[in-house]
Each structure stands twice: as structure tokens, then as C-alpha cells.
Amino acid sequence: DAGVIQSPRHEVTEMGQEVTLRCKPISGHDYLFWYRQTMMRGLELLIYFNNNVPIDDSGMPEDRFSAKMPNASFSTLKIQPSEPRDSAVYFCASSINRGKGQPQHFGDGTRLSIL
Amino acid sequence: KNQVEQSPQSLIILEGKNCTLQCNYTVSPFSNLRWYKQDTGRGPVSLTIMTFSENTKSNGRYTATLDADTKQSSLHITASQLSDSASYICVVSDNNAGNMLTFGGGTRLMVKP
């Protein structure tokens, strides 16, 4: 079974540009999470969806960030306009919510560098 | 506020040696604690999960312990291998949040030949 697939793996762009990160969760998983990881702050939850509906976006840093999940097999995280402080590794994860014991399965992340 | 603290921040050991990583948490009400391994350039992968009633759980050379009274967990790695070089992240879930997790800052382990 394929894991969580993220694209692109690396993105380098100039500040002010729009950045779109993509995620395909594991088939059958009804929860999807977007995280940001930096050396200083570790892993931070940005937003999560349940059955394609955004449930909690309190971790989204500011209005420049937006996330969508148009269907059960695809989600995007968009930054517009991008700033150098957005440079980080962004992870997507998915899980099945059948009680408390289910792990989140992470993709390999998108390493984003804003110049 | 829920918090998870890990120690040490980084650790270097020789191949074949054992090591123990620590995790202290203030998450309430507690649901479960999970250790993740994150290889460089990869996403975290779950190693073990421990619930309130479990004291010890093993996964190959990895053994996790949990003391729910003192709110401490440890991850013991036996006979370390070069492939154990990675970051190890302690993650605690509370009963209020369902799938919501509180992440520790991780311990970066380097195993040298």
C-alpha cells in the first residue's frame, strides 16, 4: 500500500511568490494533517481535516496560509505571498480515527526555501 | 498547557552500545504516548505506542517504558546499529483531543562505527 505522497520534495522560490504544496493521503484514511517542522520549533500542527472538512486551523500562522481538501485523495497547502520565514519542511500526515490508538502516517515532506 | 520535554537534545554513541532517551510530559488527561523515529530527509515513523495501563513495550531492539504516575517515558535502544542514527520524537495524545498530538522537540542520535 502506498504511503502518504507529497509533492514537490523540494521547492526554492523568491519571496513574494505563491507556493502550493500537495498531498495525497493513504486511501481510506479520514483524517489529514498539515505540519511544519523547523529546527527552532520542531513539529507544529497547522491544520487538520476530517472527511475533507477543515476542523481546526488555529495553527495556521497567518492569512497568507490556506489549505484545501477538495476530495478524499488530495489536499493542498498554499502560501501567498511567501516570505523567507516560511522556510521549513512541511509534512502531510493521514490517519484512521478508529479509537485513540491509530498512528499518523507521515509523508516525506516538502523542503521549502524562500529566498 | 500541554508540554512534552525530551532529553538529551543530542547523543553520540558507538555502534553496538546501548542508550536510553527520556521523555517527560504534562498532558492531561492522558490517552497514549508514542515514540516516532525520523530519518534524515524522511517523515516520522511510529515505533511504539503505550497506553495508561502499559509499563513496557518492545519493538525489536527498541524498548519503551512508561510511568504514568511520574509522567515519564523512556526509549531504550539495545545493541545500536548505524541505521539507528535518526531523530526520536516523543508524542503524547490527550483524551480531549482525539487525534491531536503534543510533540517533543526530539533527540538527535548519531551512532558511529
mmCIF file of C-alpha atoms in Angstrom:
data_model
loop_
_atom_site.group_PDB
_atom_site.id
_atom_site.type_symbol
_atom_site.label_atom_id
_atom_site.label_comp_id
_atom_site.label_asym_id
_atom_site.label_seq_id
_atom_site.Cartn_x
_atom_site.Cartn_y
_atom_site.Cartn_z
ATOM 1 C CA ASP A 1 0.000 0.000 0.000
ATOM 2 C CA ALA A 2 1.428 3.378 -0.957
ATOM 3 C CA GLY A 3 2.107 5.761 1.875
ATOM 4 C CA VAL A 4 1.323 9.455 2.062
ATOM 5 C CA ILE A 5 2.668 11.134 -1.055
ATOM 6 C CA GLN A 6 3.808 14.742 -1.045
ATOM 7 C CA SER A 7 4.997 16.925 -3.884
ATOM 8 C CA PRO A 8 7.232 18.588 -4.630
ATOM 9 C CA ARG A 9 10.003 17.201 -2.412
ATOM 10 C CA HIS A 10 11.941 20.439 -2.664
ATOM 11 C CA GLU A 11 10.849 23.955 -3.578
ATOM 12 C CA VAL A 12 13.039 27.016 -3.866
ATOM 13 C CA THR A 13 11.397 30.302 -4.753
ATOM 14 C CA GLU A 14 11.756 34.017 -4.247
ATOM 15 C CA MET A 15 9.840 35.883 -1.606
ATOM 16 C CA GLY A 16 6.511 37.194 -2.745
ATOM 17 C CA GLN A 17 5.804 34.208 -4.966
ATOM 18 C CA GLU A 18 2.892 31.842 -4.459
ATOM 19 C CA VAL A 19 3.787 28.364 -3.244
ATOM 20 C CA THR A 20 1.499 25.330 -3.461
ATOM 21 C CA LEU A 21 2.294 22.101 -1.641
ATOM 22 C CA ARG A 22 0.392 18.934 -2.470
ATOM 23 C CA CYS A 23 -0.552 15.814 -0.557
ATOM 24 C CA LYS A 24 -2.193 12.502 -1.364
ATOM 25 C CA PRO A 25 -3.227 10.685 1.827
ATOM 26 C CA ILE A 26 -3.413 6.944 2.294
ATOM 27 C CA SER A 27 -6.599 5.562 0.772
ATOM 28 C CA GLY A 28 -9.290 5.038 3.383
ATOM 29 C CA HIS A 29 -7.838 7.452 5.911
ATOM 30 C CA ASP A 30 -10.392 10.012 7.011
ATOM 31 C CA TYR A 31 -8.063 12.442 8.819
ATOM 32 C CA LEU A 32 -5.452 14.611 7.131
ATOM 33 C CA PHE A 33 -2.949 16.851 8.887
ATOM 34 C CA TRP A 34 -0.518 19.530 7.729
ATOM 35 C CA TYR A 35 2.578 20.168 9.862
ATOM 36 C CA ARG A 36 5.567 22.483 9.673
ATOM 37 C CA GLN A 37 8.956 21.465 11.068
ATOM 38 C CA THR A 38 11.833 23.796 11.888
ATOM 39 C CA MET A 39 14.953 23.365 13.986
ATOM 40 C CA MET A 40 13.802 26.032 16.417
ATOM 41 C CA ARG A 41 10.175 24.966 16.927
ATOM 42 C CA GLY A 42 10.105 21.288 15.986
ATOM 43 C CA LEU A 43 6.864 19.906 14.553
ATOM 44 C CA GLU A 44 3.862 22.243 14.634
ATOM 45 C CA LEU A 45 0.336 21.359 13.576
ATOM 46 C CA LEU A 46 -1.014 23.869 11.065
ATOM 47 C CA ILE A 47 -4.441 22.485 10.205
ATOM 48 C CA TYR A 48 -6.324 19.203 10.050
ATOM 49 C CA PHE A 49 -9.279 17.861 8.109
ATOM 50 C CA ASN A 50 -11.827 15.173 8.883
ATOM 51 C CA ASN A 51 -13.698 13.727 5.912
ATOM 52 C CA ASN A 52 -12.415 16.606 3.764
ATOM 53 C CA VAL A 53 -13.755 19.271 6.153
ATOM 54 C CA PRO A 54 -11.308 21.616 7.935
ATOM 55 C CA ILE A 55 -11.743 21.088 11.670
ATOM 56 C CA ASP A 56 -9.046 23.181 13.319
ATOM 57 C CA ASP A 57 -6.896 25.768 11.554
ATOM 58 C CA SER A 58 -5.711 27.550 14.685
ATOM 59 C CA GLY A 59 -2.127 26.606 13.879
ATOM 60 C CA MET A 60 -2.089 28.419 10.553
ATOM 61 C CA PRO A 61 0.354 31.276 11.160
ATOM 62 C CA GLU A 62 -1.461 33.997 9.254
ATOM 63 C CA ASP A 63 -3.790 34.766 6.385
ATOM 64 C CA ARG A 64 -1.046 34.132 3.876
ATOM 65 C CA PHE A 65 -1.551 30.416 4.525
ATOM 66 C CA SER A 66 -4.550 28.487 3.235
ATOM 67 C CA ALA A 67 -5.375 24.803 2.878
ATOM 68 C CA LYS A 68 -7.983 22.916 0.930
ATOM 69 C CA MET A 69 -9.124 19.337 0.596
ATOM 70 C CA PRO A 70 -11.411 19.112 -2.436
ATOM 71 C CA ASN A 71 -11.735 15.331 -2.161
ATOM 72 C CA ALA A 72 -10.629 12.397 -0.046
ATOM 73 C CA SER A 73 -7.466 11.803 -2.047
ATOM 74 C CA PHE A 74 -5.977 15.275 -2.390
ATOM 75 C CA SER A 75 -5.076 18.295 -0.312
ATOM 76 C CA THR A 76 -3.108 21.485 -0.901
ATOM 77 C CA LEU A 77 -1.354 23.967 1.342
ATOM 78 C CA LYS A 78 -0.843 27.364 -0.262
ATOM 79 C CA ILE A 79 1.309 30.277 0.830
ATOM 80 C CA GLN A 80 0.692 33.616 -0.867
ATOM 81 C CA PRO A 81 2.765 35.731 -0.735
ATOM 82 C CA SER A 82 5.676 33.694 0.587
ATOM 83 C CA GLU A 83 8.275 35.144 2.981
ATOM 84 C CA PRO A 84 11.766 33.919 3.985
ATOM 85 C CA ARG A 85 10.480 32.991 7.479
ATOM 86 C CA ASP A 86 8.206 30.426 5.835
ATOM 87 C CA SER A 87 11.266 28.326 5.004
ATOM 88 C CA ALA A 88 10.771 24.943 6.682
ATOM 89 C CA VAL A 89 9.885 21.332 5.974
ATOM 90 C CA TYR A 90 6.152 20.860 5.550
ATOM 91 C CA PHE A 91 4.687 17.444 6.316
ATOM 92 C CA CYS A 92 1.348 15.952 5.486
ATOM 93 C CA ALA A 93 0.034 13.045 7.564
ATOM 94 C CA SER A 94 -3.098 10.920 7.495
ATOM 95 C CA SER A 95 -4.791 8.530 9.885
ATOM 96 C CA ILE A 96 -7.845 6.402 10.514
ATOM 97 C CA ASN A 97 -9.846 7.500 13.514
ATOM 98 C CA ARG A 98 -10.967 4.188 14.962
ATOM 99 C CA GLY A 99 -10.202 4.964 18.570
ATOM 100 C CA LYS A 100 -7.184 6.510 20.188
ATOM 101 C CA GLY A 101 -4.536 4.022 19.117
ATOM 102 C CA GLN A 102 -4.153 4.762 15.439
ATOM 103 C CA PRO A 103 -0.839 6.273 14.342
ATOM 104 C CA GLN A 104 -0.493 9.161 11.983
ATOM 105 C CA HIS A 105 1.319 8.186 8.792
ATOM 106 C CA PHE A 106 3.607 10.938 7.533
ATOM 107 C CA GLY A 107 4.780 11.724 4.057
ATOM 108 C CA ASP A 108 8.428 12.519 3.429
ATOM 109 C CA GLY A 109 7.771 16.244 3.432
ATOM 110 C CA THR A 110 8.387 19.224 1.192
ATOM 111 C CA ARG A 111 11.536 21.201 1.964
ATOM 112 C CA LEU A 112 10.652 24.813 1.226
ATOM 113 C CA SER A 113 13.247 27.544 0.853
ATOM 114 C CA ILE A 114 12.122 31.141 0.340
ATOM 115 C CA LEU A 115 14.933 33.419 -0.834
ATOM 116 C CA LYS B 1 -0.686 23.988 28.580
ATOM 117 C CA ASN B 2 0.304 20.527 27.341
ATOM 118 C CA GLN B 3 4.054 20.097 27.044
ATOM 119 C CA VAL B 4 6.494 17.315 26.139
ATOM 120 C CA GLU B 5 10.170 17.675 27.020
ATOM 121 C CA GLN B 6 12.858 15.331 25.727
ATOM 122 C CA SER B 7 16.429 14.764 26.807
ATOM 123 C CA PRO B 8 19.137 14.767 25.781
ATOM 124 C CA GLN B 9 18.789 17.013 22.740
ATOM 125 C CA SER B 10 21.531 15.083 21.009
ATOM 126 C CA LEU B 11 23.571 11.970 21.685
ATOM 127 C CA ILE B 12 26.547 10.265 20.080
ATOM 128 C CA ILE B 13 27.280 6.610 20.807
ATOM 129 C CA LEU B 14 29.447 3.886 19.337
ATOM 130 C CA GLU B 15 27.931 1.105 17.291
ATOM 131 C CA GLY B 16 26.921 -1.834 19.465
ATOM 132 C CA LYS B 17 26.372 0.253 22.587
ATOM 133 C CA ASN B 18 23.020 0.768 24.333
ATOM 134 C CA CYS B 19 21.360 4.100 25.008
ATOM 135 C CA THR B 20 18.274 5.500 26.690
ATOM 136 C CA LEU B 21 16.261 8.528 25.623
ATOM 137 C CA GLN B 22 13.974 10.355 28.043
ATOM 138 C CA CYS B 23 10.573 11.996 27.672
ATOM 139 C CA ASN B 24 8.681 13.969 30.340
ATOM 140 C CA TYR B 25 5.177 15.202 29.688
ATOM 141 C CA THR B 26 2.472 17.338 31.219
ATOM 142 C CA VAL B 27 -0.510 16.273 29.159
ATOM 143 C CA SER B 28 -3.869 15.763 30.812
ATOM 144 C CA PRO B 29 -5.989 13.763 30.590
ATOM 145 C CA PHE B 30 -3.501 11.304 29.160
ATOM 146 C CA SER B 31 -4.509 8.982 26.331
ATOM 147 C CA ASN B 32 -1.347 7.470 24.874
ATOM 148 C CA LEU B 33 2.315 8.098 24.237
ATOM 149 C CA ARG B 34 4.042 7.232 21.014
ATOM 150 C CA TRP B 35 7.692 7.223 20.002
ATOM 151 C CA TYR B 36 8.479 8.141 16.408
ATOM 152 C CA LYS B 37 11.744 7.672 14.520
ATOM 153 C CA GLN B 38 12.594 10.271 11.899
ATOM 154 C CA ASP B 39 15.420 9.524 9.488
ATOM 155 C CA THR B 40 17.123 12.473 7.830
ATOM 156 C CA GLY B 41 15.030 13.738 4.936
ATOM 157 C CA ARG B 42 12.090 11.489 5.774
ATOM 158 C CA GLY B 43 8.847 11.787 7.700
ATOM 159 C CA PRO B 44 8.433 10.389 11.228
ATOM 160 C CA VAL B 45 7.535 6.709 11.535
ATOM 161 C CA SER B 46 5.793 5.252 14.578
ATOM 162 C CA LEU B 47 7.917 2.832 16.662
ATOM 163 C CA THR B 48 5.690 2.080 19.654
ATOM 164 C CA ILE B 49 2.516 3.244 21.330
ATOM 165 C CA MET B 50 1.837 3.000 25.049
ATOM 166 C CA THR B 51 -1.437 3.487 26.856
ATOM 167 C CA PHE B 52 -2.038 4.277 30.505
ATOM 168 C CA SER B 53 -2.022 0.651 31.640
ATOM 169 C CA GLU B 54 1.166 -0.372 29.852
ATOM 170 C CA ASN B 55 4.577 -0.167 31.526
ATOM 171 C CA THR B 56 6.820 -1.683 28.882
ATOM 172 C CA LYS B 57 6.580 -2.409 25.195
ATOM 173 C CA SER B 58 9.235 -3.734 22.837
ATOM 174 C CA ASN B 59 9.731 -3.483 19.100
ATOM 175 C CA GLY B 60 12.843 -5.412 18.196
ATOM 176 C CA ARG B 61 15.831 -3.649 19.729
ATOM 177 C CA TYR B 62 13.629 -0.770 20.877
ATOM 178 C CA THR B 63 12.001 -0.933 24.315
ATOM 179 C CA ALA B 64 9.740 1.817 25.586
ATOM 180 C CA THR B 65 8.721 2.275 29.199
ATOM 181 C CA LEU B 66 6.000 4.403 30.700
ATOM 182 C CA ASP B 67 5.495 5.628 34.255
ATOM 183 C CA ALA B 68 2.087 7.295 34.259
ATOM 184 C CA ASP B 69 2.481 8.425 37.864
ATOM 185 C CA THR B 70 5.617 10.467 37.240
ATOM 186 C CA LYS B 71 4.603 11.208 33.624
ATOM 187 C CA GLN B 72 7.852 9.920 32.230
ATOM 188 C CA SER B 73 8.723 7.632 29.364
ATOM 189 C CA SER B 74 11.995 6.257 28.083
ATOM 190 C CA LEU B 75 13.112 4.625 24.874
ATOM 191 C CA HIS B 76 15.950 2.139 25.252
ATOM 192 C CA ILE B 77 17.917 1.061 22.205
ATOM 193 C CA THR B 78 19.920 -2.147 22.562
ATOM 194 C CA ALA B 79 22.997 -3.042 20.537
ATOM 195 C CA SER B 80 22.813 0.093 18.437
ATOM 196 C CA GLN B 81 23.362 -0.014 14.694
ATOM 197 C CA LEU B 82 24.403 2.687 12.265
ATOM 198 C CA SER B 83 20.836 2.701 10.918
ATOM 199 C CA ASP B 84 19.601 3.834 14.320
ATOM 200 C CA SER B 85 21.046 7.279 13.587
ATOM 201 C CA ALA B 86 17.958 9.467 13.460
ATOM 202 C CA SER B 87 15.811 11.828 15.488
ATOM 203 C CA TYR B 88 13.483 10.227 18.006
ATOM 204 C CA ILE B 89 10.337 12.139 18.806
ATOM 205 C CA CYS B 90 8.063 11.561 21.792
ATOM 206 C CA VAL B 91 4.420 12.369 21.067
ATOM 207 C CA VAL B 92 1.615 12.426 23.621
ATOM 208 C CA SER B 93 -2.111 12.390 22.918
ATOM 209 C CA ASP B 94 -4.764 13.551 25.360
ATOM 210 C CA ASN B 95 -8.285 12.208 25.657
ATOM 211 C CA ASN B 96 -9.879 15.557 24.949
ATOM 212 C CA ALA B 97 -8.209 15.988 21.605
ATOM 213 C CA GLY B 98 -8.694 12.641 19.905
ATOM 214 C CA ASN B 99 -6.087 12.587 17.197
ATOM 215 C CA MET B 100 -4.478 15.812 18.432
ATOM 216 C CA LEU B 101 -0.874 15.392 19.492
ATOM 217 C CA THR B 102 1.726 17.254 21.550
ATOM 218 C CA PHE B 103 5.214 16.771 20.128
ATOM 219 C CA GLY B 104 8.510 16.785 21.958
ATOM 220 C CA GLY B 105 11.483 18.528 20.414
ATOM 221 C CA GLY B 106 13.196 15.219 19.687
ATOM 222 C CA THR B 107 16.559 13.646 20.479
ATOM 223 C CA ARG B 108 19.051 13.505 17.640
ATOM 224 C CA LEU B 109 21.003 10.243 17.898
ATOM 225 C CA MET B 110 24.180 9.575 15.991
ATOM 226 C CA VAL B 111 25.684 6.076 16.011
ATOM 227 C CA LYS B 112 29.331 5.980 14.990
ATOM 228 C CA PRO B 113 31.283 2.953 13.791
#
